[in-house]
Amino acid sequence: MTLRRGSTFGARRGAVALAGAAALLALVGACSTDTTNTGSSSSTTIAPTTTVTTTPVEAVITDAQKQQLCTDLEAQLSNWRVQGPTLGRGGLNILVQTWAAQSGVINLQVVQNRAIVDDITQDTCSDVRDEAIRSLDIPDLASGLVGF
């Protein structure tokens, strides 16, 4: 078979190739994810995810644990007066971290609310708390705690 220039065979071949390319593009387009709104009336509803958050039950800090904090603070007062506020604040942090770590639940409570140390000491041993605040030159014990 001999083909002449200008025959329709070349045109048919090009048309078939063009149709094949169009079909391929249509197939690829159908398989891709299109996030644009095309105006069609169908819609896809995505169910919202539900996250359940449980808050741990607040552990009760016993009177013995409260008293232990007061005893530990009182034992350090003379050291903090001698060491000064800068070193004393580090000592306060170590003291509270040690006390709180003795019960993991108390530790969590102190992390969530540093003012709990002020609440405990104000109710249990306000005189020791006041002296610690004076010795450490801080407005309250919570403001002297870092790393919680």
Coordinates of N, CA, C and O in Angstrom, one line a residue, residues 6 9 17 20 25 45 50 59 71 82 84 89 99 109 121 130 145:
G6 N -1.2 14.1 1.2 CA -2.5 14.7 1.2 C -3.6 13.7 1.3 O -4.8 14.0 1.1
F9 N -5.6 9.2 5.0 CA -5.1 8.3 6.0 C -4.4 9.0 7.2 O -4.6 8.7 8.3
A17 N -5.6 9.5 17.1 CA -4.7 9.8 18.2 C -5.3 10.9 19.1 O -5.1 10.9 20.3
G20 N -8.0 9.4 21.2 CA -7.4 8.5 22.3 C -6.8 9.4 23.4 O -7.0 9.1 24.6
L25 N -7.3 11.6 28.9 CA -7.5 12.8 29.8 C -8.8 12.7 30.6 O -8.8 13.0 31.8
T45 N -21.5 14.4 52.2 CA -21.6 14.8 53.6 C -20.5 14.0 54.4 O -20.4 12.8 54.3
T50 N -15.8 13.0 66.6 CA -16.1 13.4 67.9 C -14.9 13.0 68.8 O -14.4 11.9 68.8
A59 N -7.4 14.7 92.6 CA -7.1 14.0 93.8 C -7.2 14.9 95.0 O -7.0 16.1 95.0
T71 N 5.7 22.0 106.7 CA 6.9 21.6 107.4 C 8.2 21.8 106.6 O 9.2 22.3 107.1
V82 N 19.4 33.4 104.5 CA 20.9 33.5 104.4 C 21.2 33.6 102.9 O 22.1 34.4 102.5
G84 N 19.5 34.4 100.3 CA 18.9 35.5 99.5 C 17.8 35.0 98.5 O 17.7 33.8 98.3
R89 N 14.8 31.1 95.6 CA 13.7 30.7 94.6 C 14.0 29.3 94.0 O 13.1 28.6 93.8
W99 N 8.0 17.7 96.8 CA 6.7 17.4 97.5 C 5.6 16.9 96.5 O 4.9 16.0 96.8
Q109 N -1.7 18.3 89.5 CA -2.5 19.4 90.0 C -1.7 20.7 90.1 O -2.1 21.8 89.7
T121 N -1.0 26.6 101.5 CA -0.2 27.2 102.6 C -1.0 28.3 103.3 O -0.8 28.5 104.5
D130 N 3.8 33.5 104.6 CA 4.1 35.0 104.6 C 5.6 35.2 104.7 O 6.2 36.0 104.0
L145 N 7.5 29.8 91.3 CA 7.6 28.5 90.7 C 7.8 28.6 89.2 O 7.1 29.2 88.5

